[in-house]
């Protein structure tokens, strides 16, 4: 187990905005940062990060918490994994307490698979650099590809000996279980025999966005026609090839900074670009591009430049992925290399300046690229030309933004010399839009408006007491240790027996005022979670001279931390919409803390009095006359108290 002192150091050192910035493209929004949700598909930012409070909130999915909660949600880390990741990021030495044999056995299965993968990664690297076979075959191959020693080490490249069970035997000898060697796909088990999957191959570790080894790609170096040139780890609990991009862990910061991602096909393309000085590049690892992979990029940028090999077969295979990118609402550019060249070879033969000049000068919009590439195949054949145009319109139909679709239709019309009306009709057919005369005099025809009587739906019943309890928690979190001047209207009785209110000023800490007022009225929270949070907060505020939210939220159980985040970030949600830019000024509570505290408590009292009056009124119907007289007297007393409360709140009954 990780020692508490290490955990405390991690929380004190880690900066939430830095950690989340490795995974999500964040932009400044006042004192906070905002970005697109990494947990749901959206086009308007609803993900908020507060550097001051060191908490985050995703308003689209409802998730939120501290830095560890983010890593647990986003990377599916366990709590110890998240702490270890942060310790590694900030160069904090991890102090661990001794684990019992029972605790070791209870280790999570996924963690066991990660540990096996990490061991394999270290083993393959050692084999490459420290064995005769590794140096003679593997290292020679990498150096022939033009990779430097630094590059080889940076990407963790390795070699698997050309011996049937070299890796498996070493792993078992080191105490790793055959069960997890098989589940990760590193070892193939057949009856009583077991052998290495990647025997005699150079190894490329495939890592998550956070840098954890998920699986491997292995390239064979012999001319064995029966063996696949490239072999990937099979699907497992930790490796899903459709959700992984090779090089994303090295590219994420550069992608966000450059606001563009170069998408290539192979491992060596990525490595060679990095070595040349271009880091914002990832690969789909030889598999067909998937929506999950595109969404991974979408967290960091809206712009993708697809880099194609020079051969026509490679371009035709890769061009299918463009429609998927467009469907995600992203901007696509395409760049192809001269015949016989691929990103790897071209980067190796050119300087960084020549490479960047080529990419900027030859990257073109997908519609122009498709037109120029497919027109060569059409070769003035009318039927093929018609198919080409339909192919281009099909791509345009994938774009979710209606304005972009119209702009691309106009561009396609200009390039292919065909009327916009025909293209819009075709677009309507493809999108299954039942609209006649889709284009008329350069503008879209609109369907006549139909008046439809709205269906009346009853919304969920609002629990006013829970809302007020939540407000009290919010006040304690933001202002609990503040000292404020309060005005209490003390109820007194004059000589005639009439009740009146007399103002009395005093100074107290906010949490003391709330606690004493609720105690005086014997008010208890009804919401289970708020009740727990209230108790913990009062205890903390009472014990500490200086209350720090960021420290407090790291000490409480996850379910309480989640609720606290929910409350704290609600106040910041309006800044996502930039109300100030629209001259809509949201009133800040901090300017009237004492009044806000008093009003909230009075409103809670008012609600409970109204509730009591309603309960007593119901009792009147079921009681005897004598009992009713007593109840009616109680109701009258509560009504008097209610009037006094409304006077305090400056309201008219």
XYZ file of C-alpha atoms in Angstrom:
653
model
C 0.000 0.000 0.000
C 1.109 3.567 -0.705
C 2.070 5.476 2.435
C -0.213 8.386 3.422
C 2.718 10.834 3.349
C 3.233 10.038 -0.362
C -0.472 10.550 -1.092
C -0.436 13.914 0.714
C 2.659 15.021 -1.248
C 1.018 13.993 -4.530
C -2.113 16.042 -3.787
C -0.056 19.055 -2.696
C 2.136 18.927 -5.832
C -0.195 17.895 -8.655
C -1.827 20.712 -10.623
C -5.252 19.702 -11.905
C -5.128 21.918 -15.003
C -1.749 20.449 -16.013
C -2.875 16.849 -15.598
C -6.188 17.294 -17.414
C -4.397 19.395 -20.079
C -2.538 16.219 -21.082
C -5.854 14.668 -22.131
C -8.200 17.547 -22.985
C -7.630 20.777 -24.905
C -8.403 23.499 -22.358
C -9.015 27.196 -22.970
C -9.026 30.000 -20.397
C -12.465 31.079 -19.212
C -12.043 33.757 -16.554
C -10.308 32.197 -13.561
C -11.189 28.713 -14.840
C -10.527 26.588 -17.926
C -13.102 25.008 -20.204
C -13.049 22.340 -22.900
C -15.037 19.637 -24.667
C -16.212 16.779 -22.498
C -13.887 13.755 -22.683
C -16.772 11.563 -21.522
C -19.444 12.350 -24.104
C -19.826 13.591 -27.654
C -20.444 17.326 -27.751
C -19.637 20.389 -29.834
C -20.143 23.047 -27.150
C -17.724 23.057 -24.192
C -19.330 21.921 -20.945
C -16.209 20.629 -19.195
C -14.954 23.020 -16.499
C -11.667 22.974 -14.569
C -11.067 25.192 -11.537
C -7.336 25.699 -10.749
C -8.212 27.621 -7.564
C -10.444 24.900 -6.136
C -8.486 22.068 -7.829
C -11.689 20.380 -8.964
C -13.329 19.656 -12.331
C -16.915 19.215 -13.431
C -18.337 17.766 -16.640
C -21.820 19.266 -16.974
C -22.740 17.019 -19.921
C -22.216 13.713 -18.096
C -22.546 14.936 -14.494
C -19.124 13.597 -13.530
C -16.700 15.580 -11.393
C -14.102 15.469 -8.648
C -10.438 16.045 -7.955
C -7.338 15.122 -9.951
C -7.416 11.461 -8.879
C -11.129 11.174 -9.697
C -10.388 12.416 -13.238
C -7.708 9.764 -13.830
C -9.959 7.056 -12.396
C -12.821 8.117 -14.692
C -10.804 8.872 -17.820
C -8.048 6.257 -17.709
C -10.000 3.686 -15.651
C -7.207 3.669 -13.083
C -7.649 2.255 -9.626
C -6.919 4.719 -6.808
C -3.330 3.422 -6.319
C -2.728 3.519 -10.099
C -3.805 7.164 -10.230
C -1.524 8.105 -7.313
C 1.405 6.269 -8.953
C 0.767 7.998 -12.274
C 0.832 11.439 -10.604
C 3.911 10.539 -8.565
C 5.722 9.571 -11.760
C 4.599 12.742 -13.553
C 5.873 14.999 -10.757
C 8.970 12.914 -9.869
C 7.712 12.045 -6.398
C 9.280 9.011 -4.745
C 6.641 6.493 -3.710
C 6.874 5.194 -0.156
C 4.930 1.974 0.289
C 3.945 0.017 3.369
C 4.606 -3.730 3.422
C 1.843 -5.786 1.781
C 0.712 -9.119 3.128
C 0.477 -12.197 0.876
C -3.306 -11.924 1.062
C -3.233 -8.310 -0.183
C -0.976 -9.307 -3.073
C -3.406 -12.045 -4.087
C -6.277 -9.562 -4.087
C -4.561 -7.356 -6.680
C -6.897 -6.354 -9.456
C -6.773 -8.598 -12.535
C -6.351 -5.625 -14.825
C -3.448 -4.408 -12.721
C -1.849 -7.844 -13.043
C -2.162 -7.590 -16.823
C -0.609 -4.114 -16.776
C 2.273 -5.417 -14.648
C 2.886 -8.299 -17.066
C 2.860 -5.853 -19.999
C 5.301 -3.513 -18.243
C 7.618 -6.438 -17.500
C 7.435 -7.545 -21.145
C 8.276 -4.024 -22.309
C 11.383 -3.912 -20.086
C 12.354 -7.457 -21.120
C 12.132 -6.737 -24.869
C 14.184 -3.533 -24.481
C 16.871 -5.360 -22.504
C 16.929 -8.119 -25.114
C 17.440 -5.542 -27.879
C 20.304 -3.748 -26.150
C 21.991 -6.494 -24.090
C 21.890 -9.753 -26.074
C 23.984 -10.681 -29.094
C 20.920 -11.686 -31.134
C 19.074 -8.523 -30.143
C 21.954 -6.240 -31.136
C 22.810 -8.136 -34.336
C 19.242 -8.411 -35.651
C 16.891 -6.007 -33.854
C 19.176 -3.040 -33.190
C 20.697 -3.302 -36.680
C 17.207 -3.201 -38.230
C 16.194 -0.081 -36.299
C 19.422 1.706 -37.156
C 18.986 0.795 -40.826
C 15.574 2.473 -40.613
C 17.462 5.594 -39.553
C 16.412 5.629 -35.889
C 18.899 7.101 -33.408
C 19.694 5.547 -30.047
C 17.679 8.267 -28.280
C 14.648 7.613 -30.488
C 14.842 3.859 -29.927
C 14.897 4.390 -26.153
C 12.183 7.083 -26.202
C 9.679 4.776 -27.933
C 10.750 1.732 -25.893
C 11.540 -0.333 -28.994
C 12.616 -3.903 -28.314
C 13.267 -7.370 -29.666
C 11.815 -10.830 -28.933
C 14.379 -13.624 -29.264
C 13.911 -16.179 -32.041
C 13.461 -18.914 -29.437
C 10.090 -20.598 -28.828
C 9.654 -19.792 -25.135
C 12.457 -17.393 -24.184
C 10.143 -14.635 -22.880
C 7.560 -16.971 -21.300
C 10.193 -18.930 -19.372
C 11.807 -15.733 -18.051
C 8.436 -14.252 -17.014
C 7.399 -17.397 -15.105
C 10.833 -17.539 -13.479
C 10.288 -13.935 -12.276
C 6.989 -14.935 -10.651
C 4.460 -13.785 -13.286
C 1.478 -16.091 -13.658
C 0.865 -17.970 -16.898
C -2.830 -16.975 -16.637
C -1.992 -13.292 -17.206
C 0.706 -14.016 -19.794
C -2.001 -15.760 -21.802
C -4.689 -13.120 -21.173
C -2.420 -10.343 -22.475
C -1.632 -12.495 -25.531
C 2.100 -12.450 -24.871
C 2.081 -16.234 -24.484
C 0.112 -18.774 -26.522
C -0.932 -21.852 -24.562
C -1.805 -25.103 -26.354
C -2.518 -28.049 -24.090
C 0.630 -28.494 -21.992
C 2.827 -26.387 -24.260
C 3.366 -22.633 -24.159
C 5.332 -20.421 -26.519
C 5.979 -16.738 -27.259
C 3.544 -14.986 -29.603
C 6.166 -12.507 -30.829
C 9.069 -14.951 -31.362
C 11.786 -13.439 -33.599
C 10.189 -10.005 -34.044
C 11.189 -6.384 -33.357
C 8.764 -4.933 -30.823
C 6.737 -1.703 -30.684
C 4.976 -1.126 -27.328
C 1.472 0.327 -27.726
C 0.607 2.745 -24.918
C -2.464 4.534 -23.603
C -2.750 8.318 -23.551
C -1.299 8.241 -20.039
C 1.653 6.066 -21.075
C 0.611 2.648 -19.720
C 1.628 -0.324 -21.895
C -1.552 -1.907 -23.301
C -0.145 -4.272 -25.893
C 2.514 -4.723 -28.587
C 3.060 -4.695 -32.302
C 5.742 -7.036 -33.635
C 7.409 -7.000 -37.083
C 9.013 -10.130 -38.469
C 12.393 -9.661 -40.138
C 12.658 -12.946 -42.075
C 11.086 -13.745 -45.452
C 8.683 -16.302 -44.012
C 5.673 -16.112 -46.354
C 3.468 -18.043 -43.926
C 3.964 -15.506 -41.107
C 2.247 -12.112 -40.989
C 4.632 -9.177 -41.511
C 3.084 -7.308 -38.568
C 1.436 -8.987 -35.603
C -0.516 -7.157 -32.870
C -1.517 -8.232 -29.383
C -4.996 -9.772 -29.347
C -7.941 -7.952 -27.752
C -7.888 -8.108 -23.958
C -9.303 -6.370 -20.896
C -6.618 -3.687 -21.226
C -6.088 -3.576 -25.020
C -8.849 -2.630 -27.453
C -7.190 -1.790 -30.764
C -10.199 0.182 -32.032
C -9.810 2.610 -29.085
C -6.044 3.092 -29.199
C -3.792 5.305 -31.322
C -0.091 4.559 -31.537
C 2.002 7.472 -30.275
C -0.865 9.379 -28.617
C 0.983 9.523 -25.281
C 3.951 11.272 -26.951
C 1.805 13.464 -29.215
C -1.019 14.722 -26.953
C 0.605 17.955 -25.769
C 1.880 18.863 -29.234
C -1.532 18.132 -30.810
C -3.229 20.483 -28.353
C -0.541 23.144 -28.801
C -0.475 22.991 -32.627
C -4.271 22.502 -32.799
C -3.757 19.862 -35.476
C -3.089 16.136 -35.625
C -1.232 14.336 -38.407
C -2.704 10.873 -38.929
C -0.419 8.252 -40.509
C -0.637 4.502 -41.074
C 2.320 2.787 -39.400
C 4.522 2.735 -36.327
C 7.672 3.808 -38.178
C 5.854 6.790 -39.756
C 5.132 8.118 -36.254
C 8.648 7.482 -34.979
C 10.359 9.061 -37.984
C 8.214 12.206 -37.762
C 9.070 12.569 -34.059
C 12.752 12.155 -34.834
C 12.462 14.839 -37.520
C 10.930 17.262 -35.022
C 7.171 16.919 -35.682
C 5.478 15.513 -32.578
C 1.746 16.010 -33.288
C 1.419 12.706 -35.152
C -0.369 9.416 -34.378
C -1.107 6.168 -36.174
C -4.113 3.855 -36.332
C -1.554 1.015 -36.156
C -2.386 -0.611 -39.453
C -6.077 -1.100 -38.590
C -9.004 0.655 -40.262
C -9.707 4.012 -38.595
C -12.560 3.872 -36.046
C -14.931 6.398 -34.478
C -13.403 5.780 -31.036
C -9.937 6.646 -32.352
C -11.252 9.844 -33.915
C -12.956 10.831 -30.666
C -9.610 10.368 -28.922
C -8.131 13.033 -31.222
C -11.250 15.186 -30.908
C -10.482 15.662 -27.219
C -7.290 17.475 -28.190
C -8.108 19.229 -31.485
C -10.822 19.652 -34.142
C -8.303 19.457 -36.990
C -6.900 16.308 -38.608
C -4.483 16.120 -41.542
C -4.444 12.632 -43.057
C -1.086 11.688 -44.586
C -1.272 9.120 -47.412
C 1.381 6.962 -49.014
C 2.143 7.810 -52.623
C 0.653 4.611 -54.105
C -2.952 4.641 -55.303
C -3.916 1.425 -53.455
C -2.806 2.884 -50.124
C -4.694 6.123 -50.750
C -7.885 4.314 -51.735
C -7.742 2.217 -48.566
C -7.120 5.234 -46.335
C -9.595 7.607 -47.981
C -12.504 5.628 -46.505
C -11.611 6.981 -43.069
C -12.319 10.569 -44.164
C -16.094 10.103 -43.945
C -15.767 8.868 -40.365
C -13.758 11.974 -39.445
C -16.338 14.241 -41.070
C -19.158 12.513 -39.154
C -17.491 13.573 -35.906
C -17.756 17.225 -36.968
C -13.996 17.581 -37.447
C -12.061 19.518 -40.081
C -10.113 17.296 -42.485
C -7.156 18.036 -44.700
C -5.284 15.526 -46.814
C -1.661 15.351 -47.896
C -0.186 12.680 -50.155
C 3.488 12.033 -50.831
C 5.216 11.477 -54.190
C 4.954 8.010 -55.784
C 7.055 5.472 -53.966
C 7.292 7.602 -50.829
C 5.562 7.257 -47.462
C 5.702 9.524 -44.378
C 8.598 7.466 -42.959
C 10.851 7.590 -46.026
C 9.997 11.205 -46.892
C 10.736 12.442 -43.346
C 14.031 10.545 -43.323
C 15.215 12.102 -46.593
C 14.281 15.697 -45.827
C 15.144 18.321 -43.230
C 12.540 19.561 -40.730
C 12.124 22.799 -42.714
C 11.643 20.903 -45.996
C 9.172 18.529 -44.352
C 7.065 21.301 -42.759
C 7.102 23.296 -46.019
C 5.920 20.235 -47.943
C 3.120 19.502 -45.460
C 1.846 23.091 -45.433
C 2.145 23.464 -49.218
C 0.533 20.151 -50.155
C -2.190 19.749 -47.543
C -5.505 20.385 -49.207
C -9.140 20.261 -48.282
C -10.653 16.786 -48.518
C -13.083 17.805 -51.297
C -10.303 19.046 -53.598
C -8.204 15.992 -52.810
C -11.059 13.598 -53.594
C -11.799 15.433 -56.819
C -8.221 15.405 -58.081
C -7.588 11.793 -57.013
C -10.824 10.283 -58.339
C -10.922 12.328 -61.554
C -7.825 10.497 -62.739
C -9.735 7.233 -62.423
C -12.842 8.630 -64.140
C -10.746 9.426 -67.244
C -13.580 11.339 -68.975
C -15.970 8.390 -68.604
C -19.434 9.968 -67.934
C -20.630 7.046 -65.780
C -17.468 7.074 -63.645
C -17.654 10.860 -63.424
C -21.226 10.612 -62.108
C -20.085 8.026 -59.532
C -17.258 10.350 -58.513
C -19.656 13.254 -57.912
C -22.000 11.054 -55.878
C -19.005 9.849 -53.852
C -18.064 13.467 -53.064
C -21.631 14.390 -52.091
C -21.793 11.284 -49.873
C -18.772 12.601 -47.968
C -20.392 16.042 -47.670
C -23.577 14.424 -46.323
C -21.613 13.132 -43.331
C -20.884 16.665 -42.090
C -23.238 17.515 -39.194
C -22.943 21.300 -39.555
C -25.497 22.591 -42.103
C -23.458 25.709 -43.017
C -20.335 23.667 -43.713
C -22.381 21.289 -45.861
C -23.653 24.166 -47.982
C -20.163 25.647 -48.401
C -18.782 22.273 -49.510
C -21.660 21.759 -51.961
C -20.804 25.128 -53.526
C -17.120 24.152 -53.703
C -17.977 20.776 -55.260
C -20.194 22.543 -57.806
C -17.332 24.820 -58.792
C -14.715 22.066 -59.024
C -16.866 19.548 -60.913
C -18.713 22.154 -63.014
C -22.179 20.936 -62.077
C -25.170 22.912 -60.812
C -25.719 23.390 -57.090
C -29.404 22.453 -57.488
C -28.485 18.958 -58.681
C -25.975 18.542 -55.884
C -28.459 19.670 -53.215
C -31.092 17.287 -54.599
C -28.555 14.467 -54.434
C -27.565 15.516 -50.924
C -31.251 15.459 -49.882
C -31.659 11.938 -51.310
C -28.562 10.669 -49.491
C -29.648 12.241 -46.189
C -33.221 10.958 -46.742
C -34.625 14.464 -46.569
C -38.150 14.535 -48.008
C -38.036 18.053 -49.384
C -39.210 19.108 -52.843
C -37.301 21.745 -54.706
C -34.311 21.587 -52.294
C -32.755 24.557 -54.020
C -34.648 27.479 -55.527
C -32.954 30.603 -56.820
C -29.834 29.895 -54.771
C -31.705 29.380 -51.462
C -33.139 26.355 -49.697
C -36.906 26.001 -49.813
C -38.487 25.724 -46.428
C -41.410 23.547 -45.426
C -44.510 25.512 -44.431
C -44.777 25.912 -40.690
C -47.194 23.559 -38.996
C -48.750 24.484 -35.688
C -48.544 21.548 -33.346
C -50.180 21.687 -29.971
C -47.441 21.081 -27.421
C -47.873 18.037 -25.249
C -48.114 19.091 -21.624
C -45.660 17.119 -19.544
C -45.422 17.241 -15.804
C -41.893 17.853 -14.613
C -40.402 16.160 -11.575
C -41.593 17.528 -8.260
C -39.018 19.871 -6.736
C -37.998 19.174 -3.167
C -37.527 22.676 -1.758
C -35.986 21.441 1.481
C -33.241 19.560 -0.426
C -32.494 22.706 -2.452
C -32.121 24.760 0.733
C -29.974 22.066 2.367
C -27.746 22.114 -0.715
C -27.441 25.902 -0.426
C -26.303 25.559 3.184
C -23.578 23.085 2.126
C -22.534 25.500 -0.623
C -22.257 28.371 1.882
C -20.157 26.252 4.262
C -17.801 25.225 1.439
C -17.207 28.723 0.099
C -17.576 30.902 3.176
C -17.683 28.559 6.207
C -14.552 29.991 7.885
C -15.331 33.653 6.989
C -16.075 36.027 9.823
C -19.147 38.149 9.089
C -21.339 40.692 10.849
C -24.870 39.371 11.236
C -28.075 41.151 12.158
C -30.557 39.096 14.098
C -34.088 40.291 14.658
C -34.847 39.139 18.173
C -38.502 38.436 18.894
C -39.702 40.300 22.017
C -42.976 40.945 23.759
C -44.130 44.453 24.766
C -46.244 45.417 27.792
C -49.444 44.833 25.837
C -48.373 41.267 25.020
C -47.725 42.000 21.333
C -44.717 40.435 19.643
C -42.188 42.670 17.900
C -38.707 42.314 16.335
C -35.657 44.136 17.666
C -32.406 44.171 15.597
C -29.205 42.975 17.229
C -25.742 43.040 15.571
C -23.006 40.534 16.328
C -19.908 39.011 14.677
C -19.449 35.277 14.126
C -17.964 32.777 11.736
C -20.412 31.643 9.082
C -20.318 27.961 10.122
C -21.016 28.929 13.769
C -24.024 31.012 12.753
C -25.473 28.160 10.665
C -24.792 25.451 13.249
C -26.290 27.396 16.172
C -29.379 28.483 14.210
C -30.123 24.937 13.057
C -29.488 23.598 16.558
C -31.812 26.197 18.077
C -34.679 25.112 15.815
C -33.735 21.418 16.072
C -33.560 21.245 12.276
C -32.061 18.071 10.778
C -31.139 17.484 7.135
C -33.412 15.064 5.280
C -31.147 14.434 2.248
C -28.868 11.518 3.210
C -25.754 12.720 1.347
C -26.163 16.364 2.403
C -26.561 15.181 5.982
C -23.209 13.334 5.767
C -21.457 16.254 4.067
C -22.852 18.745 6.624
C -21.547 16.701 9.559
C -18.069 16.294 8.031
C -17.889 19.990 7.105
C -18.919 21.273 10.547
C -16.348 18.961 12.182
C -13.569 20.150 9.839
C -14.424 23.849 10.177
C -14.570 23.512 13.946
C -11.165 21.802 14.148
C -9.124 23.811 11.630
C -8.007 27.420 11.885
C -7.680 27.663 8.104
C -10.091 25.664 5.959
C -8.789 24.689 2.491
C -11.309 23.170 0.112
C -8.685 21.490 -2.099
C -7.208 19.717 0.945
C -10.601 18.856 2.408
C -11.952 17.297 -0.816
C -8.936 14.986 -1.015
C -9.589 13.573 2.474
C -13.271 12.654 2.238
C -14.815 9.453 0.760
C -15.408 9.487 -3.057
C -19.215 9.725 -2.779
C -18.945 12.833 -0.569
C -16.174 14.305 -2.770
C -18.445 13.888 -5.810
C -21.337 15.705 -4.127
C -19.032 18.528 -2.988
C -17.704 18.949 -6.540
C -21.258 19.050 -7.869
C -22.137 21.903 -5.489
C -18.910 23.858 -5.939
C -18.891 23.814 -9.731
C -22.572 24.730 -10.115
C -21.644 28.314 -9.267
C -19.101 28.388 -12.129
C -21.394 26.892 -14.753
C -22.633 30.298 -15.935
C -19.081 31.249 -16.996
C -19.234 28.508 -19.651
C -21.811 30.632 -21.433
C -19.755 33.846 -21.107
C -22.717 35.868 -19.809
C -20.507 38.909 -19.143
C -19.668 39.110 -22.872
C -23.411 39.428 -23.516
C -23.753 42.120 -20.818
C -25.736 39.779 -18.587
C -24.114 40.225 -15.195
C -24.626 37.366 -12.752
C -24.831 38.495 -9.147
C -22.000 37.046 -7.054
C -22.918 35.802 -3.559
C -19.603 36.847 -2.023
C -20.726 40.506 -1.977
C -23.609 39.781 0.467
C -22.485 36.714 2.404
C -24.160 37.569 5.711
C -27.481 38.371 4.036
C -27.268 35.233 1.886
C -26.651 33.108 4.991
C -29.516 34.686 6.922
C -31.959 34.477 4.007
C -31.156 30.805 3.397
C -31.757 29.846 7.028
C -34.929 31.940 7.189
C -36.193 30.325 3.982
C -35.570 26.884 5.460
C -37.505 27.920 8.578
C -40.293 29.328 6.389
C -40.505 26.080 4.394
C -40.662 23.942 7.547
C -43.335 26.204 9.104
C -45.474 26.027 5.937
C -45.021 22.260 5.930
C -46.120 22.090 9.579
C -49.166 24.276 8.921
C -50.174 21.979 6.022
C -49.769 18.893 8.221
C -51.878 20.448 11.002
C -54.551 21.525 8.490
C -54.848 17.918 7.330
C -55.221 16.787 10.948
C -58.170 19.157 11.490
C -60.319 17.091 9.103
C -59.808 13.873 11.079
C -59.997 15.128 14.690
C -62.753 15.846 17.218
C -63.946 19.402 17.933
C -61.947 19.671 21.171
C -58.794 18.450 19.474
C -59.426 20.789 16.556
C -59.466 23.802 18.873
C -55.974 22.872 20.105
C -54.733 22.287 16.564
C -56.230 25.553 15.338
C -54.434 27.361 18.145
C -51.160 25.751 17.048
C -51.849 26.798 13.440
C -52.480 30.397 14.595
C -49.133 30.431 16.449
C -47.324 29.098 13.380
C -49.078 31.684 11.173
C -47.858 34.456 13.528
C -44.330 33.070 13.341
C -44.635 32.860 9.569
C -45.571 36.569 9.354
C -42.517 37.504 11.396
C -40.271 35.408 9.126
C -41.694 37.090 6.019
C -40.993 40.473 7.609
C -37.374 39.374 8.110
C -37.231 38.291 4.465
C -38.910 41.558 3.339
C -41.699 39.600 1.668
C -45.442 40.125 1.484
C -47.662 37.184 2.376
